[in-house]
Short mmCIF file of C-alpha atoms and ligand atoms in Angstrom, two decimals:
data_model
loop_
_atom_site.label_atom_id
_atom_site.label_comp_id
_atom_site.label_asym_id
_atom_site.label_seq_id
_atom_site.Cartn_x
_atom_site.Cartn_y
_atom_site.Cartn_z
CA UNK A 3 133.50 153.60 61.04
CA UNK A 4 133.56 155.15 64.47
CA UNK A 5 135.64 158.30 64.82
CA UNK A 6 136.98 159.79 68.03
CA UNK A 7 137.61 163.52 67.71
CA UNK A 8 139.76 164.94 70.49
CA UNK A 9 138.36 168.42 70.71
CA UNK A 10 138.24 171.72 72.51
CA UNK A 11 138.73 173.84 69.37
CA UNK A 12 136.62 175.39 66.63
CA UNK A 13 138.18 173.02 64.10
CA UNK A 14 137.10 170.02 66.18
CA UNK A 15 133.53 171.31 66.29
CA UNK A 16 133.54 171.94 62.53
CA UNK A 17 134.87 168.42 61.90
CA UNK A 18 132.25 166.84 64.17
CA UNK A 19 129.50 168.77 62.36
CA UNK A 20 130.83 167.66 58.97
CA UNK A 21 131.04 164.01 60.08
CA UNK A 22 127.49 164.11 61.49
CA UNK A 23 126.28 165.67 58.22
CA UNK A 24 127.95 162.78 56.34
CA UNK A 25 126.09 160.29 58.56
CA UNK A 26 129.27 159.07 60.29
CA UNK A 27 129.48 157.77 63.81
CA UNK A 28 131.50 160.37 65.75
CA UNK A 29 132.33 160.90 69.41
CA UNK A 30 133.85 164.20 70.43
CA UNK A 31 135.94 164.27 73.57
CA UNK A 32 136.32 167.39 75.73
CA UNK A 33 138.64 167.78 78.71
CA UNK A 34 135.94 169.42 80.82
CA UNK A 35 138.05 172.45 81.72
CA UNK A 36 135.66 175.15 80.52
CA UNK A 37 132.51 175.66 82.59
CA UNK A 38 130.19 176.11 79.61
CA UNK A 39 131.88 174.50 76.62
CA UNK A 40 130.58 175.01 73.11
CA UNK A 41 129.18 171.55 72.51
CA UNK A 42 130.01 169.77 69.26
CA UNK A 43 127.30 168.05 67.23
CA UNK A 44 126.96 164.29 67.65
CA UNK A 45 127.96 162.28 70.73
CA UNK A 46 130.11 164.01 73.31
CA UNK A 47 132.09 162.64 76.24
CA UNK A 48 133.65 164.93 78.83
CA UNK A 49 136.67 164.46 81.11
CA UNK A 50 140.15 162.95 81.00
CA UNK A 51 140.65 159.33 79.95
CA UNK A 52 143.14 158.58 82.71
CA UNK A 53 146.44 158.88 80.85
CA UNK A 54 147.71 156.79 77.96
CA UNK A 55 146.33 153.52 79.34
CA UNK A 56 142.86 155.00 79.83
CA UNK A 57 142.85 156.42 76.33
CA UNK A 58 144.05 153.14 74.82
CA UNK A 59 141.33 151.26 76.74
CA UNK A 60 138.72 153.73 75.49
CA UNK A 61 139.81 153.22 71.88
CA UNK A 62 139.61 149.46 72.29
CA UNK A 63 136.40 149.23 74.33
CA UNK A 64 134.48 151.73 72.21
CA UNK A 65 135.57 150.13 68.92
CA UNK A 66 137.09 153.37 67.64
CA UNK A 67 138.38 152.96 64.08
CA UNK A 68 140.22 156.29 63.75
CA UNK A 69 141.29 159.17 65.98
CA UNK A 70 141.53 162.77 64.92
CA UNK A 71 143.47 164.87 67.39
CA UNK A 72 141.94 168.31 66.84
CA UNK A 73 143.01 169.68 70.20
CA UNK A 74 144.57 173.08 70.73
CA UNK A 75 148.20 173.43 69.50
CA UNK A 76 149.33 173.93 73.11
CA UNK A 77 147.51 170.87 74.53
CA UNK A 78 150.72 168.83 74.37
CA UNK A 79 149.89 166.15 76.94
CA UNK A 80 146.71 164.87 75.33
CA UNK A 81 148.43 164.99 71.93
CA UNK A 82 151.30 162.89 73.23
CA UNK A 83 148.92 160.48 74.97
CA UNK A 84 146.87 160.10 71.79
CA UNK A 85 150.00 159.33 69.78
CA UNK A 86 151.14 156.60 72.16
CA UNK A 87 147.65 155.22 72.90
CA UNK A 88 146.59 154.99 69.25
CA UNK A 89 149.88 153.31 68.35
CA UNK A 90 149.43 150.77 71.16
CA UNK A 91 145.96 149.80 69.97
CA UNK A 92 146.77 150.05 66.25
CA UNK A 93 144.19 152.74 65.49
CA UNK A 94 145.09 155.27 62.77
CA UNK A 95 145.61 158.79 64.11
CA UNK A 96 145.58 162.16 62.40
CA UNK A 97 146.43 165.56 63.83
CA UNK A 98 144.19 168.40 62.63
CA UNK A 99 146.05 171.56 63.52
CA UNK A 100 145.49 175.07 62.24
CA UNK A 101 148.67 176.75 60.97
CA UNK A 102 150.47 179.10 63.35
CA UNK A 103 150.55 182.83 62.71
CA UNK A 104 153.36 183.96 60.41
CA UNK A 105 156.21 185.15 62.57
CA UNK A 106 156.76 188.92 62.30
CA UNK A 107 160.28 190.23 62.58
CA UNK A 108 159.14 192.71 65.25
CA UNK A 109 157.97 189.92 67.58
CA UNK A 110 160.11 188.47 70.31
CA UNK A 111 159.64 184.74 69.86
CA UNK A 112 160.19 182.61 72.99
CA UNK A 113 160.22 178.86 73.51
CA UNK A 114 157.81 178.53 76.42
CA UNK A 115 155.95 180.31 79.19
CA UNK A 116 158.89 180.65 81.62
CA UNK A 117 160.84 182.34 78.81
CA UNK A 118 157.88 184.66 78.21
CA UNK A 119 157.85 185.59 81.91
CA UNK A 120 161.59 186.33 81.77
CA UNK A 121 161.05 188.57 78.74
CA UNK A 122 158.33 190.50 80.58
CA UNK A 123 160.46 190.92 83.68
CA UNK A 124 163.19 192.69 81.70
CA UNK A 125 160.72 195.00 79.93
CA UNK A 126 160.90 198.57 81.23
CA UNK A 127 157.29 199.53 80.45
CA UNK A 128 154.24 199.18 82.71
CA UNK A 129 151.16 197.57 81.24
CA UNK A 130 151.17 193.99 79.93
CA UNK A 131 148.31 192.15 78.22
CA UNK A 132 148.41 188.39 78.86
CA UNK A 133 146.31 186.15 76.62
CA UNK A 134 148.14 182.92 77.40
CA UNK A 135 145.30 181.14 79.19
CA UNK A 136 144.31 180.80 82.81
CA UNK A 137 146.57 177.87 83.64
CA UNK A 138 149.84 179.51 82.63
CA UNK A 139 149.82 182.53 84.92
CA UNK A 140 151.93 181.23 87.80
CA UNK A 141 155.18 182.06 85.98
CA UNK A 142 154.22 185.76 86.11
CA UNK A 143 152.99 185.69 89.72
CA UNK A 144 156.12 187.10 91.38
CA UNK A 145 156.28 190.08 89.02
CA UNK A 146 155.06 192.98 91.18
CA UNK A 147 156.49 195.70 88.95
CA UNK A 148 154.13 195.42 85.97
CA UNK A 149 150.38 195.85 85.66
CA UNK A 150 148.80 192.83 83.99
CA UNK A 151 145.58 192.75 82.03
CA UNK A 152 144.69 189.05 81.94
CA UNK A 153 142.01 187.77 79.56
CA UNK A 154 140.68 184.24 80.07
CA UNK A 155 137.48 182.31 79.40
CA UNK A 156 137.09 181.11 82.99
CA UNK A 157 138.78 182.50 86.13
CA UNK A 158 142.50 181.70 86.49
CA UNK A 159 143.74 178.64 88.33
CA UNK A 160 146.58 179.21 90.76
CA UNK A 161 148.57 182.34 91.61
CA UNK A 162 148.41 185.53 89.55
CA UNK A 163 150.59 188.69 89.69
CA UNK A 164 149.66 191.19 92.42
CA UNK A 165 148.63 193.93 89.95
CA UNK A 166 146.17 191.93 87.86
CA UNK A 167 143.02 193.11 86.15
CA UNK A 168 140.97 190.13 85.06
CA UNK A 169 138.82 190.19 81.96
CA UNK A 170 136.60 187.15 81.43
CA UNK A 171 135.78 186.88 77.75
CA UNK A 172 135.74 184.45 74.86
CA UNK A 173 136.58 185.16 71.20
CA UNK A 174 136.11 185.83 68.39
CA UNK A 175 137.42 189.34 68.94
CA UNK A 176 137.19 192.31 66.55
CA UNK A 177 139.95 194.68 65.51
CA UNK A 178 137.98 197.68 66.82
CA UNK A 179 137.44 195.94 70.15
CA UNK A 180 141.09 194.94 70.52
CA UNK A 181 142.30 198.41 69.57
CA UNK A 182 139.99 199.99 72.15
CA UNK A 183 141.13 197.52 74.82
CA UNK A 184 144.84 198.14 74.23
CA UNK A 185 144.22 201.89 74.39
CA UNK A 186 141.99 201.73 77.48
CA UNK A 187 144.60 199.86 79.51
CA UNK A 188 147.60 201.65 78.01
CA UNK A 189 149.06 198.29 77.00
CA UNK A 190 152.68 198.39 75.85
CA UNK A 191 153.42 194.65 75.67
CA UNK A 192 151.25 191.73 74.54
CA UNK A 193 152.13 188.15 75.49
CA UNK A 194 150.40 185.43 73.51
CA UNK A 195 150.83 181.83 72.40
CA UNK A 196 151.11 181.15 68.69
CA UNK A 197 147.67 179.56 68.59
CA UNK A 198 147.01 180.61 65.00
CA UNK A 199 143.55 180.98 63.47
CA UNK A 200 141.31 183.99 62.95
CA UNK A 201 139.29 183.98 66.18
CA UNK A 202 142.01 185.68 68.25
CA UNK A 203 144.24 187.22 65.56
CA UNK A 204 142.83 190.76 65.77
CA UNK A 205 144.97 191.58 68.82
CA UNK A 206 148.11 191.16 66.69
CA UNK A 207 146.90 193.63 64.09
CA UNK A 208 145.85 196.06 66.84
CA UNK A 209 149.26 195.66 68.50
CA UNK A 210 151.00 196.41 65.19
CA UNK A 211 148.92 199.54 64.65
CA UNK A 212 149.53 200.84 68.17
CA UNK A 213 153.25 199.86 68.29
CA UNK A 214 152.60 197.43 71.14
CA UNK A 215 155.47 194.96 71.55
CA UNK A 216 154.63 191.27 71.11
CA UNK A 217 156.13 188.32 72.95
CA UNK A 218 155.05 185.22 71.04
CA UNK A 219 155.29 181.78 72.67
CA UNK A 220 156.18 179.04 70.19
CA UNK A 221 154.13 175.86 69.88
CA UNK A 222 155.35 172.69 71.52
CA UNK A 223 156.58 170.12 68.97
CA UNK A 224 154.25 167.37 67.75
CA UNK A 225 155.07 163.74 68.53
CA UNK A 226 157.42 162.23 65.97
CA UNK A 227 155.73 160.59 63.02
CA UNK A 228 152.47 162.54 63.36
CA UNK A 229 150.47 162.93 60.18
CA UNK A 230 149.16 166.49 60.16
CA UNK A 231 146.53 168.36 58.14
CA UNK A 232 145.46 171.97 58.49
CA UNK A 233 141.86 171.91 57.31
CA UNK A 234 138.63 170.11 58.12
CA UNK A 235 138.28 169.15 54.44
CA UNK A 236 141.68 167.41 54.52
CA UNK A 237 140.75 165.65 57.75
CA UNK A 238 137.53 164.38 56.15
CA UNK A 239 139.47 163.09 53.14
CA UNK A 240 141.89 161.28 55.48
CA UNK A 241 139.01 159.71 57.43
CA UNK A 242 137.45 158.40 54.23
CA UNK A 243 140.83 157.02 53.11
CA UNK A 244 141.49 155.41 56.49
CA UNK A 245 138.02 153.78 56.33
CA UNK A 246 138.80 152.27 52.97
CA UNK A 247 141.99 150.79 54.36
CA UNK A 248 144.34 153.22 52.63
CA UNK A 249 144.95 155.54 55.59
P1 NAP B 317 146.72 168.94 78.04
O1 NAP B 317 147.55 169.68 79.02
O2 NAP B 317 147.33 168.48 76.79
O3 NAP B 317 146.07 167.65 78.72
C1 NAP B 317 146.03 167.44 80.12
C2 NAP B 317 145.06 166.33 80.39
O4 NAP B 317 143.72 166.76 80.16
C3 NAP B 317 145.23 165.13 79.49
O5 NAP B 317 146.25 164.30 79.96
C4 NAP B 317 143.86 164.52 79.54
O6 NAP B 317 143.65 163.86 80.79
C5 NAP B 317 142.96 165.72 79.58
N1 NAP B 317 142.51 166.16 78.24
C6 NAP B 317 142.99 167.17 77.49
N2 NAP B 317 142.28 167.31 76.37
C7 NAP B 317 141.32 166.36 76.41
C8 NAP B 317 140.27 166.02 75.54
N3 NAP B 317 140.04 166.68 74.39
N4 NAP B 317 139.47 164.98 75.90
C9 NAP B 317 139.69 164.30 77.06
N5 NAP B 317 140.67 164.60 77.92
C10 NAP B 317 141.46 165.62 77.61
O7 NAP B 317 145.42 169.80 77.70
P2 NAP B 317 145.10 171.33 78.00
O8 NAP B 317 146.13 172.19 77.41
O9 NAP B 317 144.73 171.44 79.44
O10 NAP B 317 143.77 171.51 77.15
C11 NAP B 317 142.56 170.93 77.58
C12 NAP B 317 141.52 171.13 76.51
O11 NAP B 317 141.34 172.52 76.24
C13 NAP B 317 141.89 170.46 75.19
O12 NAP B 317 140.74 169.80 74.72
C14 NAP B 317 142.29 171.61 74.29
O13 NAP B 317 141.95 171.35 72.95
C15 NAP B 317 141.49 172.78 74.87
N6 NAP B 317 142.17 174.06 74.76
C16 NAP B 317 143.45 174.21 75.24
C17 NAP B 317 144.08 175.44 75.11
C18 NAP B 317 145.51 175.64 75.58
O14 NAP B 317 146.04 176.77 75.42
N7 NAP B 317 146.17 174.62 76.13
C19 NAP B 317 143.40 176.53 74.51
C20 NAP B 317 142.10 176.33 74.04
C21 NAP B 317 141.50 175.09 74.18
P3 NAP B 317 143.89 162.28 80.96
O15 NAP B 317 145.37 162.11 81.02
O16 NAP B 317 143.17 161.95 82.22
O17 NAP B 317 143.30 161.62 79.76
#
């Protein structure tokens, strides 16, 4: 068996480590967006495939027997490409996706980033904490009324709001640290994607404690017909089943 793990998440790294420990042949694929990525165990390839056709060709040429899409819940393009490419080549595909955070009644849930920017624009307070990633900031760029604290792993791409304070950091984050940060910047509104998982969840608890409003961006839908598991253990079980022809 030769497994392609589409990565860029902690779950993908954990799966690669488990597959290597089981003596399986695994290639992890990273987009190459982060300057110093945390490297998974086993073989790693970095960079886009070149759309659906490139991904399908990779699956074929590298004799991949199963694909696990363990990308971030908001990486919708690669997830779509994997669904179409794997189907074209007839390679079984699984989505490993951590559950989203339970929606709190106090949150304002929005469908996408433009809706989040609209919600911020109508907010009468001053200080906004954006943890939506460095590539989604353009929708806030013409908001000159609010102060934005923007936390990203690498510097933002594209335009940012005029009153931006940039914080380069990478989780996991602690509750004490998040509480102190919200207080230091006088944050009144937090905007975040529903990424789920524990690495970045402390900000939500801190926001609750400090009565900071939360605008939560919903996940994009998965391609129709996707088989989804939430844990590395379930992904391993699926891989073993798919190898025995029962996948
Ligand atoms: P995306 O918008 O879904 O994908 C854009 C393009 O990037 C894809 O068409 C593909 O290029 C390439 N790509 C994405 N993931 C890849 C992978 N694992 N291996 C090879 N190529 C990949 O992706 P994104 O939202 O920019 O995310 C990029 C990476 O960062 C993903 O691996 C994701 O797991 C990770 N990540 C994303 C977020 C987020 O909020 N979006 C947060 C944390 C980590 P080609 O068309 O040329 O193949």
